[in-house]
Amino acid sequence: MRSWTPSSWRGLPISQQPDYSDPNAVQAATERLQALPPLVHTGEVDRLRQQLARASRGEAFVLQGGDCAERFVDLNAQAIQDKLKILLQMSVVLTWGARIPVIRVARMAGQFAKPRSKPTEILDGVEVPTYRGDHINSHDPSDRQPNPQRLVQAYFHAATTLNYVRALLGGGFADLRHPQHWDLGFVREPSHRAEYQDMVSRILEAVDFMEAVGADSEGSLSRVDFFTSHEGLLLPYEEAMTVQTPTGAYNLGAHFLWIGDRTRKLDQAHVEYFRGIRNPIGVKCGPTMAPDELKRVCETLNPDNEPGRLTLITRYGAGRVQELLPGHIQAVQECGAHVTWSCDPMHGNTRSTKQGLKTRDVSNILGELSAVMDGHRAAGSVLGGVHFEMTGDDVTECVGGPQGLADEQLAESYETFCDPRLNYAQSMEIAFLIAQRLRRDA
Ligand code: PEP
Ligand code: CO
């Protein structure tokens, strides 16, 4: 195999990259990035890899979630607090409900670049480049040219986000004992409400609540383990965040990076870049992933077959799990690959409403989750985690859930620039449902 360097992806076929008009400005931006300090530490990255190895064996469970795309305008205290709170609360519900340690991985502090299905779109009769995320261009149709200065701006937005997360965790924000944080008013069904209330009471009465968030272990973010992740899409940025250390090359822009379903082709640039970094990495596996291709993905990205190194994140659509998951599990079992399986029940379940908004039905999200849990169980495989697009806010982007949101109500608070996210109530209910299912299966 060819030798790897942080830039050995250059020259290979690559997709989903912006067309910058000024290469010198890109060069200046990446040089600036290389001179700036890392956002995370190699020790934290190694620790996450070890924890993901536990998840691959069913000894821990990964909760990965956050915005489809973070926006620079949302860099404020309240938004960060809300995102942290929902992730921590869901993890506490899972830990207590299912009696399993939860590994929290936020789609946060760097999730700024998006793959798109088309390079341009027509807005008010004018053809403009599509919005590729704040890492690249502006959502404002008059400012869609890719701007290299955003490479550096994204770093500072990520750094500021992560700094406040570390401050909140270090300062004891993780103490969610106050009942005001646990208003279950969103649960309509009385029997569910009673069951959830019982679980919450037990959580709140627990003598050592902080144990539930793992606060006593030597955490990677102060006392509480909390990791960051994003799709490693924009390779000039990822290359610039790569640091050579005595134990190998690390991308120190995030703890965990994944390759999207549109950029995971073997022999192309993204797979080449990812194979050389020591971080734990993910690969999205959609319907077009052939089982033989999956075997080669495992061999290429995890040649030493190290547990915790590779997470396979399946995303098929609720109706296609039974057709596709068994073949993927079989491929992995046949080559003896150690992988951590995760389920993204969001990206295969997107549809457009009559009003022209992208949405997802909570019933399909739950349907995919439950079919994937069935599939792993039937094949003697382990589902090690879940991957959601969600927010701590009361947005109306996905339909269904405890509030029974309908298509017509989505316009009320539809904020995403990208994919529809679960809101607070929908996320919490899903956490309760997963906890119940994991406990039942245990
Ligand atoms: C995403 O996670 O936002 C995404 C684009 O997913 P996928 O690559 O699975 O389509
Ligand atoms: Co998305």
mmCIF file of N, CA and C in Angstrom, residues 287 314-329 343-345 349 364-376:
data_model
loop_
_atom_site.group_PDB
_atom_site.id
_atom_site.type_symbol
_atom_site.label_atom_id
_atom_site.label_comp_id
_atom_site.label_asym_id
_atom_site.label_seq_id
_atom_site.Cartn_x
_atom_site.Cartn_y
_atom_site.Cartn_z
ATOM 1 N N PRO A 287 -27.660 2.368 1.701
ATOM 2 C CA PRO A 287 -28.119 1.269 0.846
ATOM 3 C C PRO A 287 -27.171 0.916 -0.294
ATOM 4 N N THR A 314 -24.943 2.616 10.338
ATOM 5 C CA THR A 314 -25.870 2.247 9.265
ATOM 6 C C THR A 314 -27.003 3.262 9.182
ATOM 7 N N ARG A 315 -27.464 3.522 7.966
ATOM 8 C CA ARG A 315 -28.550 4.497 7.748
ATOM 9 C C ARG A 315 -29.262 4.112 6.469
ATOM 10 N N TYR A 316 -30.295 3.270 6.630
ATOM 11 C CA TYR A 316 -30.927 2.666 5.465
ATOM 12 C C TYR A 316 -32.286 3.259 5.112
ATOM 13 N N GLY A 317 -33.028 3.692 6.097
ATOM 14 C CA GLY A 317 -34.458 3.956 5.942
ATOM 15 C C GLY A 317 -35.194 2.795 6.593
ATOM 16 N N ALA A 318 -36.258 3.139 7.325
ATOM 17 C CA ALA A 318 -36.936 2.125 8.151
ATOM 18 C C ALA A 318 -37.342 0.904 7.339
ATOM 19 N N GLY A 319 -37.800 1.141 6.104
ATOM 20 C CA GLY A 319 -38.332 0.037 5.317
ATOM 21 C C GLY A 319 -37.273 -0.868 4.698
ATOM 22 N N ARG A 320 -36.015 -0.515 4.812
ATOM 23 C CA ARG A 320 -34.984 -1.277 4.089
ATOM 24 C C ARG A 320 -33.999 -2.016 4.994
ATOM 25 N N VAL A 321 -34.229 -1.928 6.302
ATOM 26 C CA VAL A 321 -33.287 -2.543 7.242
ATOM 27 C C VAL A 321 -33.193 -4.050 7.032
ATOM 28 N N GLN A 322 -34.343 -4.704 6.909
ATOM 29 C CA GLN A 322 -34.334 -6.168 6.812
ATOM 30 C C GLN A 322 -33.650 -6.654 5.546
ATOM 31 N N GLU A 323 -33.703 -5.823 4.501
ATOM 32 C CA GLU A 323 -33.078 -6.197 3.234
ATOM 33 C C GLU A 323 -31.555 -5.989 3.276
ATOM 34 N N LEU A 324 -31.100 -4.989 4.011
ATOM 35 C CA LEU A 324 -29.695 -4.581 3.896
ATOM 36 C C LEU A 324 -28.811 -4.937 5.094
ATOM 37 N N LEU A 325 -29.366 -4.842 6.306
ATOM 38 C CA LEU A 325 -28.516 -5.041 7.492
ATOM 39 C C LEU A 325 -27.918 -6.448 7.577
ATOM 40 N N PRO A 326 -28.691 -7.518 7.320
ATOM 41 C CA PRO A 326 -28.100 -8.854 7.489
ATOM 42 C C PRO A 326 -26.861 -9.066 6.614
ATOM 43 N N GLY A 327 -26.876 -8.549 5.387
ATOM 44 C CA GLY A 327 -25.718 -8.701 4.503
ATOM 45 C C GLY A 327 -24.499 -7.950 5.027
ATOM 46 N N HIS A 328 -24.729 -6.785 5.607
ATOM 47 C CA HIS A 328 -23.614 -6.015 6.155
ATOM 48 C C HIS A 328 -23.047 -6.703 7.394
ATOM 49 N N ILE A 329 -23.929 -7.209 8.238
ATOM 50 C CA ILE A 329 -23.440 -7.911 9.445
ATOM 51 C C ILE A 329 -22.651 -9.158 9.019
ATOM 52 N N CYS A 343 -26.402 2.965 14.867
ATOM 53 C CA CYS A 343 -27.576 3.132 14.008
ATOM 54 C C CYS A 343 -27.917 4.615 13.887
ATOM 55 N N ASP A 344 -27.869 5.134 12.670
ATOM 56 C CA ASP A 344 -28.358 6.482 12.378
ATOM 57 C C ASP A 344 -29.748 6.313 11.755
ATOM 58 N N PRO A 345 -30.801 6.510 12.523
ATOM 59 C CA PRO A 345 -32.141 6.294 11.970
ATOM 60 C C PRO A 345 -32.720 7.550 11.330
ATOM 61 N N ASN A 349 -34.490 8.404 6.319
ATOM 62 C CA ASN A 349 -35.926 8.621 6.532
ATOM 63 C C ASN A 349 -36.342 10.064 6.276
ATOM 64 N N ASN A 364 -40.932 6.555 11.848
ATOM 65 C CA ASN A 364 -39.928 5.879 11.014
ATOM 66 C C ASN A 364 -38.575 5.796 11.716
ATOM 67 N N ILE A 365 -38.253 6.837 12.451
ATOM 68 C CA ILE A 365 -36.982 6.844 13.194
ATOM 69 C C ILE A 365 -36.999 5.701 14.214
ATOM 70 N N LEU A 366 -38.114 5.590 14.945
ATOM 71 C CA LEU A 366 -38.231 4.487 15.914
ATOM 72 C C LEU A 366 -38.293 3.149 15.200
ATOM 73 N N GLY A 367 -38.948 3.132 14.034
ATOM 74 C CA GLY A 367 -39.054 1.887 13.270
ATOM 75 C C GLY A 367 -37.684 1.393 12.833
ATOM 76 N N GLU A 368 -36.840 2.309 12.338
ATOM 77 C CA GLU A 368 -35.499 1.884 11.911
ATOM 78 C C GLU A 368 -34.680 1.391 13.104
ATOM 79 N N LEU A 369 -34.765 2.134 14.201
ATOM 80 C CA LEU A 369 -34.019 1.733 15.402
ATOM 81 C C LEU A 369 -34.408 0.333 15.849
ATOM 82 N N SER A 370 -35.694 0.100 15.897
ATOM 83 C CA SER A 370 -36.125 -1.186 16.441
ATOM 84 C C SER A 370 -35.810 -2.325 15.471
ATOM 85 N N ALA A 371 -35.912 -2.063 14.148
ATOM 86 C CA ALA A 371 -35.546 -3.109 13.182
ATOM 87 C C ALA A 371 -34.048 -3.409 13.246
ATOM 88 N N VAL A 372 -33.238 -2.381 13.473
ATOM 89 C CA VAL A 372 -31.786 -2.596 13.565
ATOM 90 C C VAL A 372 -31.449 -3.375 14.845
ATOM 91 N N MET A 373 -32.139 -3.057 15.925
ATOM 92 C CA MET A 373 -31.910 -3.826 17.163
ATOM 93 C C MET A 373 -32.294 -5.290 16.948
ATOM 94 N N ASP A 374 -33.425 -5.512 16.292
ATOM 95 C CA ASP A 374 -33.840 -6.898 15.982
ATOM 96 C C ASP A 374 -32.784 -7.600 15.132
ATOM 97 N N GLY A 375 -32.301 -6.888 14.100
ATOM 98 C CA GLY A 375 -31.363 -7.484 13.157
ATOM 99 C C GLY A 375 -30.058 -7.909 13.819
ATOM 100 N N HIS A 376 -29.528 -7.051 14.688
ATOM 101 C CA HIS A 376 -28.284 -7.423 15.379
ATOM 102 C C HIS A 376 -28.517 -8.605 16.313
#
